[in-house]
Structures are given as C-alpha cells and as structure tokens.
mmCIF file of C-alpha atoms and ligand atoms in Angstrom:
data_model
loop_
_atom_site.group_PDB
_atom_site.id
_atom_site.type_symbol
_atom_site.label_atom_id
_atom_site.label_comp_id
_atom_site.label_asym_id
_atom_site.label_seq_id
_atom_site.Cartn_x
_atom_site.Cartn_y
_atom_site.Cartn_z
ATOM 1 C CA SER A 135 10.802 32.777 -32.506
ATOM 2 C CA PRO A 136 10.939 35.737 -35.014
ATOM 3 C CA ALA A 137 10.941 38.743 -32.695
ATOM 4 C CA GLY A 138 14.197 37.224 -31.445
ATOM 5 C CA ALA A 139 13.006 36.393 -27.760
ATOM 6 C CA PRO A 140 14.516 32.837 -26.154
ATOM 7 C CA LEU A 141 12.064 30.143 -26.846
ATOM 8 C CA GLN A 142 10.217 29.224 -23.775
ATOM 9 C CA LEU A 143 9.730 24.949 -23.210
ATOM 10 C CA VAL A 144 6.305 24.489 -20.739
ATOM 11 C CA ALA A 145 6.156 20.978 -19.997
ATOM 12 C CA ILE A 146 2.255 20.106 -19.253
ATOM 13 C CA SER A 147 2.349 16.526 -17.614
ATOM 14 C CA ALA A 148 -0.951 14.267 -17.717
ATOM 15 C CA PRO A 149 -2.272 14.455 -14.375
ATOM 16 C CA GLN A 150 -1.534 10.826 -12.209
ATOM 17 C CA LEU A 151 -4.660 8.592 -10.957
ATOM 18 C CA GLN A 152 -3.820 7.844 -7.117
ATOM 19 C CA LEU A 153 -5.274 5.915 -5.492
ATOM 20 C CA GLN A 154 -4.258 5.592 -2.158
ATOM 21 C CA LEU A 155 -6.440 4.060 0.660
ATOM 22 C CA THR A 156 -4.600 4.121 3.702
ATOM 23 C CA LYS A 157 -7.151 5.077 6.105
ATOM 24 C CA PRO A 158 -7.219 5.107 10.125
ATOM 25 C CA HIS A 159 -4.192 3.945 12.067
ATOM 26 C CA LEU A 160 -5.106 2.815 15.436
ATOM 27 C CA GLN A 161 -2.872 2.759 18.182
ATOM 28 C CA VAL A 162 -2.798 0.273 20.645
ATOM 29 C CA PRO A 163 -0.351 -0.116 23.321
ATOM 30 C CA SER A 164 1.713 -2.787 23.621
ATOM 31 C CA SER A 165 1.776 -2.889 27.219
ATOM 32 C CA SER A 166 -1.834 -4.101 27.143
ATOM 33 C CA PRO A 167 -3.046 -7.445 27.162
ATOM 34 C CA LYS A 168 -6.851 -6.410 26.680
ATOM 35 C CA PHE A 169 -6.143 -4.003 24.073
ATOM 36 C CA LEU A 170 -4.130 -6.283 21.995
ATOM 37 C CA GLU A 171 -6.557 -8.706 22.760
ATOM 38 C CA LYS A 172 -9.556 -6.789 21.697
ATOM 39 C CA SER A 173 -7.474 -5.319 18.375
ATOM 40 C CA ARG A 174 -8.314 -8.992 17.476
ATOM 41 C CA SER A 175 -11.696 -8.479 16.768
ATOM 42 C CA LEU A 176 -11.580 -4.786 15.275
ATOM 43 C CA LYS A 177 -12.031 -3.665 11.041
ATOM 44 C CA VAL A 178 -9.252 -1.211 11.054
ATOM 45 C CA ASP A 179 -7.038 -0.534 7.826
ATOM 46 C CA THR A 180 -3.829 -0.466 10.386
ATOM 47 C CA ALA A 181 -3.234 -1.568 13.785
ATOM 48 C CA CYS A 182 -0.032 0.452 15.483
ATOM 49 C CA TYR A 183 1.163 -1.329 18.192
ATOM 50 C CA ASP A 184 3.088 0.889 20.443
ATOM 51 C CA LEU A 185 6.443 0.272 21.856
ATOM 52 C CA GLU A 186 6.696 3.918 22.699
ATOM 53 C CA ASP A 187 4.605 7.261 24.629
ATOM 54 C CA SER A 188 2.054 4.464 25.749
ATOM 55 C CA VAL A 189 4.755 1.901 27.666
ATOM 56 C CA THR A 190 6.389 2.736 30.144
ATOM 57 C CA PRO A 191 10.137 2.315 30.726
ATOM 58 C CA ALA A 192 9.263 -0.490 33.534
ATOM 59 C CA GLN A 193 6.906 -1.989 31.111
ATOM 60 C CA LYS A 194 9.538 -1.495 27.835
ATOM 61 C CA PRO A 195 10.651 -5.475 28.069
ATOM 62 C CA SER A 196 7.300 -6.999 28.479
ATOM 63 C CA ALA A 197 5.875 -5.285 26.030
ATOM 64 C CA ARG A 198 8.267 -6.398 23.388
ATOM 65 C CA GLN A 199 7.551 -9.832 24.776
ATOM 66 C CA SER A 200 3.514 -9.353 24.192
ATOM 67 C CA ILE A 201 4.054 -7.743 20.644
ATOM 68 C CA VAL A 202 6.197 -10.451 19.361
ATOM 69 C CA SER A 203 3.893 -13.387 21.026
ATOM 70 C CA PHE A 204 0.844 -11.397 18.809
ATOM 71 C CA LEU A 205 2.305 -11.656 16.002
ATOM 72 C CA SER A 206 3.547 -14.900 16.340
ATOM 73 C CA GLN A 207 -0.282 -15.970 16.224
ATOM 74 C CA PRO A 208 -2.516 -16.209 13.413
ATOM 75 C CA ARG A 209 -3.154 -12.987 11.837
ATOM 76 C CA PRO A 210 -6.305 -11.142 12.557
ATOM 77 C CA PRO A 211 -8.870 -11.347 9.880
ATOM 78 C CA HIS A 212 -9.794 -7.513 9.683
ATOM 79 C CA ILE A 213 -6.362 -5.665 10.033
ATOM 80 C CA SER A 214 -4.777 -4.883 6.524
ATOM 81 C CA GLU A 215 -1.618 -3.571 7.766
ATOM 82 C CA LEU A 216 -0.424 -4.868 11.553
ATOM 83 C CA SER A 217 2.653 -2.594 12.240
ATOM 84 C CA VAL A 218 5.089 -1.733 15.493
ATOM 85 C CA ARG A 219 5.845 1.841 16.795
ATOM 86 C CA ILE A 220 9.509 0.904 17.993
ATOM 87 C CA ASN A 221 11.068 3.648 20.509
ATOM 88 C CA ALA A 222 13.187 6.396 18.928
ATOM 89 C CA VAL A 223 16.463 6.235 17.309
ATOM 90 C CA SER A 224 18.132 8.996 19.555
ATOM 91 C CA SER A 225 16.481 7.186 23.127
ATOM 92 C CA GLY A 226 18.711 4.319 22.597
ATOM 93 C CA LEU A 227 16.082 1.809 22.800
ATOM 94 C CA ALA A 228 15.361 1.309 18.904
ATOM 95 C CA LEU A 229 18.070 -1.464 18.373
ATOM 96 C CA GLN A 230 16.969 -3.825 21.206
ATOM 97 C CA ASP A 231 13.047 -3.151 19.660
ATOM 98 C CA LEU A 232 14.289 -3.590 15.986
ATOM 99 C CA THR A 233 16.256 -6.851 17.152
ATOM 100 C CA SER A 234 12.840 -8.306 19.249
ATOM 101 C CA VAL A 235 10.483 -7.810 16.520
ATOM 102 C CA LEU A 236 11.877 -8.146 12.909
ATOM 103 C CA GLU A 237 11.256 -11.664 13.338
ATOM 104 C CA ALA A 238 8.121 -11.907 13.973
ATOM 105 C CA PRO A 239 6.068 -13.467 11.526
ATOM 106 C CA ASN A 240 3.438 -10.887 11.034
ATOM 107 C CA LEU A 241 5.068 -7.735 11.020
ATOM 108 C CA ASP A 242 3.953 -5.596 7.936
ATOM 109 C CA ALA A 243 5.645 -2.382 8.915
ATOM 110 C CA LEU A 244 7.486 -0.318 11.399
ATOM 111 C CA VAL A 245 6.597 3.187 12.830
ATOM 112 C CA ILE A 246 9.532 5.629 13.510
ATOM 113 C CA PRO A 247 8.883 8.365 15.811
ATOM 114 C CA LYS A 248 11.109 11.346 16.768
ATOM 115 C CA VAL A 249 12.787 11.230 12.946
ATOM 116 C CA ASN A 250 14.578 14.667 12.909
ATOM 117 C CA ARG A 251 16.986 14.112 10.227
ATOM 118 C CA ALA A 252 17.622 11.541 7.655
ATOM 119 C CA SER A 253 20.339 9.573 9.770
ATOM 120 C CA ASP A 254 17.724 8.455 11.720
ATOM 121 C CA LEU A 255 16.475 6.378 8.818
ATOM 122 C CA HIS A 256 19.930 5.453 7.694
ATOM 123 C CA PHE A 257 20.763 3.938 11.402
ATOM 124 C CA VAL A 258 16.906 1.571 11.188
ATOM 125 C CA THR A 259 17.720 1.082 7.332
ATOM 126 C CA ASP A 260 21.025 -0.381 7.697
ATOM 127 C CA VAL A 261 19.739 -2.847 10.343
ATOM 128 C CA LEU A 262 16.598 -3.867 8.103
ATOM 129 C CA ARG A 263 19.708 -4.497 5.191
ATOM 130 C CA HIS A 264 21.546 -6.827 7.878
ATOM 131 C CA LYS A 265 18.829 -8.479 9.562
ATOM 132 C CA LEU A 266 15.834 -8.921 6.720
ATOM 133 C CA PRO A 267 17.888 -8.875 3.650
ATOM 134 C CA GLN A 268 15.047 -10.573 2.065
ATOM 135 C CA ARG A 269 12.384 -8.126 2.537
ATOM 136 C CA HIS A 270 14.418 -5.069 1.096
ATOM 137 C CA PRO A 271 11.757 -3.379 -0.835
ATOM 138 C CA SER A 272 14.108 -4.414 -4.427
ATOM 139 C CA SER A 273 15.292 -8.475 -3.351
ATOM 140 C CA PRO A 274 14.760 -10.743 -5.249
ATOM 141 C CA ASP A 275 12.905 -13.353 -3.141
ATOM 142 C CA ALA A 276 9.414 -12.848 -4.192
ATOM 143 C CA SER A 277 7.909 -15.099 -0.916
ATOM 144 C CA SER A 278 8.838 -12.123 0.904
ATOM 145 C CA LYS A 279 6.986 -9.210 1.551
ATOM 146 C CA PRO A 280 9.041 -5.767 1.460
ATOM 147 C CA LEU A 281 8.925 -4.520 4.710
ATOM 148 C CA LYS A 282 7.783 -1.195 5.217
ATOM 149 C CA ILE A 283 8.708 2.004 7.091
ATOM 150 C CA LEU A 284 6.704 5.097 8.103
ATOM 151 C CA ALA A 285 8.360 8.031 10.145
ATOM 152 C CA LEU A 286 6.873 10.332 12.586
ATOM 153 C CA ILE A 287 7.397 13.789 12.027
ATOM 154 C CA GLU A 288 7.175 15.183 15.236
ATOM 155 C CA SER A 289 9.617 18.814 15.309
ATOM 156 C CA ALA A 290 10.539 21.865 13.718
ATOM 157 C CA GLU A 291 14.113 20.174 12.335
ATOM 158 C CA ALA A 292 12.113 17.087 10.522
ATOM 159 C CA ILE A 293 9.706 19.656 8.768
ATOM 160 C CA THR A 294 12.710 21.661 7.314
ATOM 161 C CA ASN A 295 14.259 18.084 6.930
ATOM 162 C CA LEU A 296 11.651 16.624 5.166
ATOM 163 C CA ASN A 297 12.932 16.306 1.915
ATOM 164 C CA GLU A 298 16.343 14.230 3.243
ATOM 165 C CA ILE A 299 14.066 12.537 5.362
ATOM 166 C CA CYS A 300 12.106 11.107 2.247
ATOM 167 C CA LYS A 301 14.914 10.513 0.509
ATOM 168 C CA ALA A 302 16.891 8.473 3.206
ATOM 169 C CA SER A 303 15.196 4.799 2.676
ATOM 170 C CA PRO A 304 13.910 3.078 0.405
ATOM 171 C CA TYR A 305 11.674 1.360 2.934
ATOM 172 C CA LEU A 306 10.039 4.706 3.235
ATOM 173 C CA SER A 307 5.910 4.448 2.744
ATOM 174 C CA GLY A 308 5.147 7.100 4.271
ATOM 175 C CA LEU A 309 5.005 10.061 6.764
ATOM 176 C CA ILE A 310 2.617 10.752 9.813
ATOM 177 C CA PHE A 311 2.519 13.580 11.947
ATOM 178 C CA ALA A 312 2.332 13.870 15.559
ATOM 179 C CA ALA A 313 0.414 17.250 16.283
ATOM 180 C CA GLU A 314 1.423 17.182 20.651
ATOM 181 C CA ASP A 315 4.982 16.633 20.224
ATOM 182 C CA PHE A 316 5.396 19.422 17.369
ATOM 183 C CA ALA A 317 3.547 21.305 19.753
ATOM 184 C CA LEU A 318 5.499 20.606 22.396
ATOM 185 C CA ASP A 319 8.446 21.563 20.282
ATOM 186 C CA LEU A 320 7.463 24.876 19.077
ATOM 187 C CA SER A 321 5.285 26.090 22.436
ATOM 188 C CA LEU A 322 2.373 25.801 20.825
ATOM 189 C CA THR A 323 -1.064 25.373 22.229
ATOM 190 C CA ARG A 324 -3.433 23.303 20.252
ATOM 191 C CA THR A 325 -6.831 25.375 19.163
ATOM 192 C CA PRO A 326 -9.939 23.591 17.531
ATOM 193 C CA SER A 327 -9.113 25.451 14.237
ATOM 194 C CA LEU A 328 -5.950 23.251 13.928
ATOM 195 C CA THR A 329 -4.768 26.330 12.020
ATOM 196 C CA GLU A 330 -1.571 26.588 14.427
ATOM 197 C CA PHE A 331 -0.338 23.194 12.629
ATOM 198 C CA LEU A 332 -1.442 24.379 8.893
ATOM 199 C CA TYR A 333 2.359 25.165 7.585
ATOM 200 C CA ALA A 334 3.151 21.641 9.046
ATOM 201 C CA ARG A 335 0.506 19.445 7.609
ATOM 202 C CA SER A 336 0.964 21.105 4.449
ATOM 203 C CA ALA A 337 5.222 20.339 4.668
ATOM 204 C CA ILE A 338 4.414 16.999 5.223
ATOM 205 C CA ALA A 339 1.715 16.074 2.649
ATOM 206 C CA THR A 340 3.605 18.187 -0.084
ATOM 207 C CA SER A 341 6.469 16.410 0.949
ATOM 208 C CA ALA A 342 5.220 12.892 0.920
ATOM 209 C CA ARG A 343 3.567 13.334 -2.652
ATOM 210 C CA ALA A 344 6.854 15.370 -4.511
ATOM 211 C CA HIS A 345 8.461 12.059 -3.586
ATOM 212 C CA ASP A 346 6.084 9.215 -4.084
ATOM 213 C CA LEU A 347 5.928 8.311 -0.470
ATOM 214 C CA PRO A 348 1.645 6.345 -0.950
ATOM 215 C CA SER A 349 1.054 7.107 2.827
ATOM 216 C CA THR A 350 0.551 10.281 4.617
ATOM 217 C CA ILE A 351 -1.458 9.890 8.105
ATOM 218 C CA ASP A 352 -2.890 13.024 9.992
ATOM 219 C CA LEU A 353 -2.526 13.861 13.774
ATOM 220 C CA VAL A 354 -4.439 12.479 16.955
ATOM 221 C CA CYS A 355 -7.851 14.119 17.712
ATOM 222 C CA THR A 356 -8.025 13.738 21.115
ATOM 223 C CA SER A 357 -11.181 13.907 21.942
ATOM 224 C CA PHE A 358 -13.143 10.617 21.215
ATOM 225 C CA ARG A 359 -16.243 10.633 23.890
ATOM 226 C CA GLY A 360 -19.605 11.167 22.803
ATOM 227 C CA ALA A 361 -21.051 13.232 19.883
ATOM 228 C CA GLU A 362 -19.209 16.102 20.137
ATOM 229 C CA GLY A 363 -15.900 13.548 19.808
ATOM 230 C CA VAL A 364 -17.200 12.390 16.527
ATOM 231 C CA LYS A 365 -18.031 15.530 15.149
ATOM 232 C CA THR A 366 -15.102 16.983 16.589
ATOM 233 C CA LEU A 367 -13.197 14.165 14.804
ATOM 234 C CA GLU A 368 -15.458 14.226 11.297
ATOM 235 C CA GLU A 369 -14.428 17.940 11.082
ATOM 236 C CA GLU A 370 -10.430 17.019 11.606
ATOM 237 C CA CYS A 371 -10.860 14.471 8.646
ATOM 238 C CA LEU A 372 -12.196 16.546 6.277
ATOM 239 C CA GLN A 373 -9.499 19.119 6.902
ATOM 240 C CA GLY A 374 -6.800 17.100 6.580
ATOM 241 C CA LYS A 375 -8.669 14.957 3.465
ATOM 242 C CA GLY A 376 -8.312 18.571 2.173
ATOM 243 C CA LEU A 377 -4.333 19.378 2.982
ATOM 244 C CA GLY A 378 -3.635 16.149 1.238
ATOM 245 C CA PHE A 379 -3.581 13.366 4.137
ATOM 246 C CA ASN A 380 -5.016 9.752 3.285
ATOM 247 C CA GLY A 381 -5.728 8.766 6.987
ATOM 248 C CA LYS A 382 -5.938 9.513 10.312
ATOM 249 C CA GLN A 383 -4.207 8.030 13.689
ATOM 250 C CA CYS A 384 -6.691 7.085 15.801
ATOM 251 C CA ILE A 385 -6.119 6.353 19.581
ATOM 252 C CA HIS A 386 -9.806 4.266 20.199
ATOM 253 C CA PRO A 387 -11.477 1.722 18.762
ATOM 254 C CA SER A 388 -14.670 4.493 18.169
ATOM 255 C CA GLN A 389 -12.854 6.460 16.236
ATOM 256 C CA VAL A 390 -11.508 4.041 13.308
ATOM 257 C CA GLU A 391 -15.535 4.120 11.311
ATOM 258 C CA VAL A 392 -15.631 7.780 11.884
ATOM 259 C CA ALA A 393 -12.125 8.145 10.008
ATOM 260 C CA GLN A 394 -12.957 5.219 7.332
ATOM 261 C CA ARG A 395 -16.244 6.918 6.003
ATOM 262 C CA ALA A 396 -14.534 10.647 6.297
ATOM 263 C CA PHE A 397 -11.620 9.867 4.191
ATOM 264 C CA ALA A 398 -13.566 7.414 1.605
ATOM 265 C CA PRO A 399 -15.639 9.460 -0.987
ATOM 266 C CA GLY A 400 -19.204 10.848 -0.072
ATOM 267 C CA GLU A 401 -21.769 9.738 -2.632
ATOM 268 C CA LYS A 402 -22.304 12.852 -3.742
ATOM 269 C CA GLU A 403 -18.702 13.501 -4.369
ATOM 270 C CA ALA A 404 -18.742 10.114 -6.648
ATOM 271 C CA GLU A 405 -21.850 11.035 -8.979
ATOM 272 C CA TRP A 406 -20.154 14.954 -9.279
ATOM 273 C CA ALA A 407 -17.328 12.729 -10.318
ATOM 274 C CA MET A 408 -18.873 10.317 -12.917
ATOM 275 C CA ARG A 409 -21.040 13.151 -13.959
ATOM 276 C CA VAL A 410 -17.355 15.245 -14.560
ATOM 277 C CA VAL A 411 -16.064 12.016 -16.441
ATOM 278 C CA ILE A 412 -19.509 11.238 -18.451
ATOM 279 C CA GLY A 413 -19.299 15.286 -19.253
ATOM 280 C CA ASP A 414 -15.643 14.599 -20.423
ATOM 281 C CA GLU A 415 -15.934 12.147 -22.530
ATOM 282 C CA LYS A 416 -18.283 13.895 -24.708
ATOM 283 C CA ALA A 417 -16.654 17.368 -24.645
ATOM 284 C CA ASP A 418 -13.411 14.877 -25.387
ATOM 285 C CA SER A 419 -15.081 13.722 -28.617
ATOM 286 C CA SER A 420 -16.630 16.998 -29.924
ATOM 287 C CA GLY A 421 -13.444 18.636 -29.292
ATOM 288 C CA ARG A 422 -13.584 20.337 -26.418
ATOM 289 C CA GLY A 423 -11.039 20.517 -24.251
ATOM 290 C CA ALA A 424 -12.889 22.901 -21.464
ATOM 291 C CA TRP A 425 -16.385 23.108 -20.504
ATOM 292 C CA THR A 426 -18.754 24.268 -17.534
ATOM 293 C CA LEU A 427 -20.619 21.908 -14.898
ATOM 294 C CA ASP A 428 -22.791 23.438 -12.559
ATOM 295 C CA GLY A 429 -21.430 26.743 -13.544
ATOM 296 C CA LYS A 430 -18.081 25.862 -13.002
ATOM 297 C CA MET A 431 -14.965 25.510 -15.226
ATOM 298 C CA ILE A 432 -14.041 21.523 -15.860
ATOM 299 C CA ASP A 433 -10.287 21.394 -17.682
ATOM 300 C CA VAL A 434 -7.907 18.358 -17.734
ATOM 301 C CA PRO A 435 -6.821 18.395 -14.236
ATOM 302 C CA VAL A 436 -10.526 18.812 -12.515
ATOM 303 C CA VAL A 437 -10.955 15.553 -15.249
ATOM 304 C CA GLY A 438 -8.202 13.551 -13.660
ATOM 305 C CA LYS A 439 -9.359 14.570 -10.172
ATOM 306 C CA ALA A 440 -12.685 13.435 -11.411
ATOM 307 C CA LYS A 441 -11.278 10.015 -12.347
ATOM 308 C CA ALA A 442 -9.169 9.586 -9.334
ATOM 309 C CA ILE A 443 -11.933 9.579 -7.355
ATOM 310 C CA VAL A 444 -14.453 7.549 -9.076
ATOM 311 C CA LYS A 445 -11.657 4.825 -8.747
ATOM 312 C CA LYS A 446 -11.307 5.070 -5.386
ATOM 313 C CA ALA A 447 -15.167 5.383 -4.618
ATOM 314 C CA GLU A 448 -15.187 1.900 -6.527
ATOM 315 C CA ALA A 449 -12.051 -0.156 -4.289
ATOM 316 C CA CYS A 450 -14.699 1.653 -1.105
ATOM 317 C CA GLY A 451 -17.313 -0.350 -2.569
ATOM 318 C CA ILE A 452 -19.341 2.238 -3.811
ATOM 319 C CA ASP A 453 -21.988 1.263 -6.858
ATOM 320 C CA VAL A 454 -20.061 3.370 -10.058
ATOM 321 C CA GLU A 455 -21.512 1.570 -12.625
ATOM 322 C CA ALA A 456 -25.279 2.575 -11.312
ATOM 323 C CA LEU A 457 -24.088 6.470 -10.987
ATOM 324 C CA ARG A 458 -23.109 5.802 -14.396
ATOM 325 C CA GLU A 459 -26.168 4.496 -15.486
ATOM 326 C CA LYS A 460 -28.204 7.586 -13.866
ATOM 327 C CA TRP A 461 -25.939 10.186 -15.267
ATOM 328 C CA LYS A 462 -25.225 8.592 -19.115
ATOM 329 C CA HIS A 463 -27.176 11.234 -20.709
ATOM 330 C CA GLN A 464 -24.670 14.134 -18.622
ATOM 331 C CA GLU A 465 -24.091 16.849 -21.342
ATOM 332 C CA PRO A 466 -21.433 19.479 -21.292
ATOM 333 C CA GLU A 467 -22.785 22.402 -20.840
HETATM 334 O O1 LIG X 237 -15.460 -3.278 25.266
HETATM 335 P P1 LIG X 237 -14.135 -4.113 25.635
HETATM 336 O O2 LIG X 237 -14.054 -3.570 26.826
HETATM 337 O O3 LIG X 237 -13.471 -5.672 25.106
HETATM 338 O O4 LIG X 237 -12.601 -3.064 25.096
HETATM 339 C C1 LIG X 237 -12.533 -1.471 25.485
HETATM 340 C C2 LIG X 237 -11.056 -1.419 25.445
HETATM 341 O O5 LIG X 237 -10.629 -2.351 25.752
HETATM 342 C C3 LIG X 237 -10.736 -1.234 24.372
HETATM 343 N N1 LIG X 237 -9.678 -0.188 23.738
HETATM 344 C C4 LIG X 237 -8.826 -0.519 22.530
HETATM 345 N N2 LIG X 237 -8.470 -1.551 21.883
HETATM 346 C C5 LIG X 237 -7.824 -2.042 21.424
HETATM 347 N N3 LIG X 237 -6.944 -0.540 21.255
HETATM 348 C C6 LIG X 237 -6.955 0.566 21.846
HETATM 349 N N4 LIG X 237 -6.273 1.842 21.462
HETATM 350 C C7 LIG X 237 -8.437 0.459 22.773
HETATM 351 N N5 LIG X 237 -9.219 1.856 23.308
HETATM 352 C C8 LIG X 237 -9.783 1.559 23.946
HETATM 353 O O6 LIG X 237 -12.258 -0.408 23.645
HETATM 354 C C9 LIG X 237 -13.367 -1.114 24.433
HETATM 355 C C10 LIG X 237 -13.646 0.417 24.985
HETATM 356 O O7 LIG X 237 -13.021 1.360 25.669
HETATM 357 P P2 LIG X 237 -13.117 2.081 26.892
HETATM 358 O O8 LIG X 237 -14.309 3.303 26.090
HETATM 359 O O9 LIG X 237 -13.355 1.701 28.302
HETATM 360 O O10 LIG X 237 -11.653 3.316 26.872
HETATM 361 P P3 LIG X 237 -10.606 3.172 28.099
HETATM 362 O O11 LIG X 237 -10.746 3.909 29.209
HETATM 363 O O12 LIG X 237 -10.060 1.936 28.299
HETATM 364 O O13 LIG X 237 -8.819 3.675 27.273
HETATM 365 C C11 LIG X 237 -9.248 5.024 26.787
HETATM 366 C C12 LIG X 237 -7.867 5.196 26.132
HETATM 367 C C13 LIG X 237 -7.884 6.482 25.537
HETATM 368 C C14 LIG X 237 -6.655 5.368 27.560
HETATM 369 C C15 LIG X 237 -7.609 4.045 24.690
HETATM 370 O O14 LIG X 237 -8.400 4.397 24.097
HETATM 371 C C16 LIG X 237 -5.965 4.490 24.622
HETATM 372 O O15 LIG X 237 -4.968 4.024 25.803
HETATM 373 N N6 LIG X 237 -5.572 4.723 23.320
HETATM 374 C C17 LIG X 237 -4.377 4.917 22.917
HETATM 375 C C18 LIG X 237 -3.333 5.687 22.963
HETATM 376 C C19 LIG X 237 -1.699 5.657 22.656
HETATM 377 O O16 LIG X 237 -1.619 4.833 22.052
HETATM 378 N N7 LIG X 237 -1.139 7.099 22.819
HETATM 379 C C20 LIG X 237 -0.224 7.220 22.199
HETATM 380 C C21 LIG X 237 0.114 7.307 20.962
HETATM 381 S S1 LIG X 237 -0.799 8.490 19.839
HETATM 382 C C22 LIG X 237 0.654 9.504 19.218
HETATM 383 O O17 LIG X 237 1.688 8.990 20.536
HETATM 384 C C23 LIG X 237 0.126 10.440 18.959
HETATM 385 C C24 LIG X 237 1.734 10.778 18.124
#
C-alpha cells in the first residue's frame, strides 16, 4: 500500500443455503414388543430403536432379535429414517450389537452412544468397512444406500474432543446431545433454564456445522405429560433451534408433533423471510446492498438466512407462492 502497511486480505464468502429438515428423533426401547408395534403406526422423521439404556442387560439378546425381525419386515409407512442405538464401544457389547443388526434390510443409521474420542468411531467404522463395504459413503455400488452414523455426545471429554470426533468417520452424519449423562459426568443439576448445558450445546451445534454434519439433535425433554409437558417441550425446542440444532430427541409419541411444529419455520417467520427476499430483489436492482425492513438493517447474511427459511418453509408445506403474491409490492425502506 502507499503508506507501506502490509496488505490485508479479507475473504467474504457467500452465505450457504442450508436445508436441514431433521426434526423429531423418537427413542423406542427395542425390548418392548408393544412400543415396537406402536412405532409402526407413527409419523416421525426418525425412529431410533434402542439397545442401550432402556434395555436391561438380561434383555439385550432378545431385544437384538426383536429389532432385527422388526427391521426385516416392510418399512413403516410414515417413518423417514430407521436407526438403532447400539451399546457403547466401551461396554464390550457393541460388536455383538453390530453383528446382529448390520444385515437388517431396513437399517438406515446407527446411533453410537458415549462417543468420547475419535477411536470410539474408528472401531465402528472398521467394522462397517469390513462387514458392509457396499454401504460405505463412497462405495461405487449405487444400489446400496450409504449407512449413516450419529454420535451421542455425553461427557466433558467428548466436548473437548469434538473436533477430532467430527473428523473420525466418513459415515458420520450428525451429533446428538445427551444431557442426562452429561449432567452425571459433571455433577450438574438440570434446571428449567438449561443454562448449565449452554456451553456444551453451543459447542456441539458449532462443531457439527464446521464439519458439515447435517444432523444436530438436541437433548431429551423429560416431561411429557399434559399441558405443562407441551409447554416445556415447545420452549426447549425453540431454545435448541436458536442454538443451531435442527432436531430433538423424543421419548414419547405425544412429543413428536410438538417438536415437528417447533422446528419447522412458523407462518410469521416464513412471511418475514419472503418480505426480505422480495425487498432484496428490488434493493439489488437499485444497487443497494444494505437496506431496512421494519426499522432493522438487512444485508447479505440476513438475506441468506431469509432465503434458507423460505426454502425450508416450502419443504415443510407452507405455500410460499401465496406469500410471494401477498408481499409482491414489498419495497426496501
Ligand atoms: O396407545 P397405545 O397403548 O397403543 O400405546 C401407548 C404406548 O405403548 C406408546 N408409547 C410408545 N411407543 C413407541 N415408542 C415409545 N417411546 C413409546 N412410549 C409410549 O404410546 C401410547 C401411550 O403411552 P403411555 O402414555 O401409556 O406411556 P407409557 O407409560 O407406556 O410409557 C412412558 C415411558 C416414558 C416409559 C415410555 O414412553 C418410554 O419408555 N419412552 C422411551 C424411554 C427411552 O427410550 N429412554 C432412553 C432413551 S433417552 C436417552 O437415553 C437420552 C439420550
């Protein structure tokens, strides 16, 4: 530069449109024939059939058989993804779980609990490579859908190792936060505000985004009965969404619809987003990069977010064309 100061390069990247529609993730104990059968009739994004904490040690062998038999039957019509939570690698039971469930025809994903370090995922990855090479994400076999892994983050050690965990497996497609085990590990008491989990939840959502992992599933809401249960769940979902999560673990069918609604864009949010998109088209054609809407500044990242909301709203069935028509005269202030 003329003044002799070193030239600084500042990279400004275009905001990415993310279309992440992962929402409720219903836990179904595999040891319960009643719950397995009930899940068949439910409408849920992911059903996660559990072999871990909800199954006692004595029930594990029969639960493995039940889930393999369930996953060998025709797919439940309204569940997008069928996953199995195996036992932790450190439990010594993971290999037996994997050997039982991997061949089940309708298995879409594995949830690996108590992932504390990259080696926990290396173990599972090696088993998958060996036993199911055709379901590796870069397999040339186009007739086999890649198998996904989701890692449960449940300890202080896991939080400090998030970067290496996120890079540990080509199968990894998301992170799930397990608040109860995390509270146990740190001797925390769960409070209604959930502030004790703020650092861990932010770290999980941020790391997943940094490594392009599409699914970020937030903690379980343990109250599920009555109006109070619904209110608590709604508040938790909105807080989790605000931290960057795109899904919620559910433990009871009554929680599913509430979580689905909370994670989808609301009518008001979709309307605001459409106004931004239309206003920006006009601002752009008159050469304005920054403008205002309702007294607030709109610029490139806000427009990027609005476009992502419109896209999500469309995928969630909101009539975005009707919104475009309604707001076609929106002008940038
Ligand atoms: O109306 P129906 O009689 O046909 O069905 C009952 C019930 O069977 C069914 N149901 C479920 N179906 C599938 N998956 C479920 N998780 C599930 N829970 C209930 O829904 C109908 C109404 O049930 P309910 O109100 O009578 O509920 P229950 O008293 O039977 O069960 C309540 C609990 C909480 C015990 C049950 O929902 C449950 O076991 N949930 C899963 C708990 C779990 O998996 N915990 C460990 C994973 S969470 C974790 O580890 C955090 C990381």
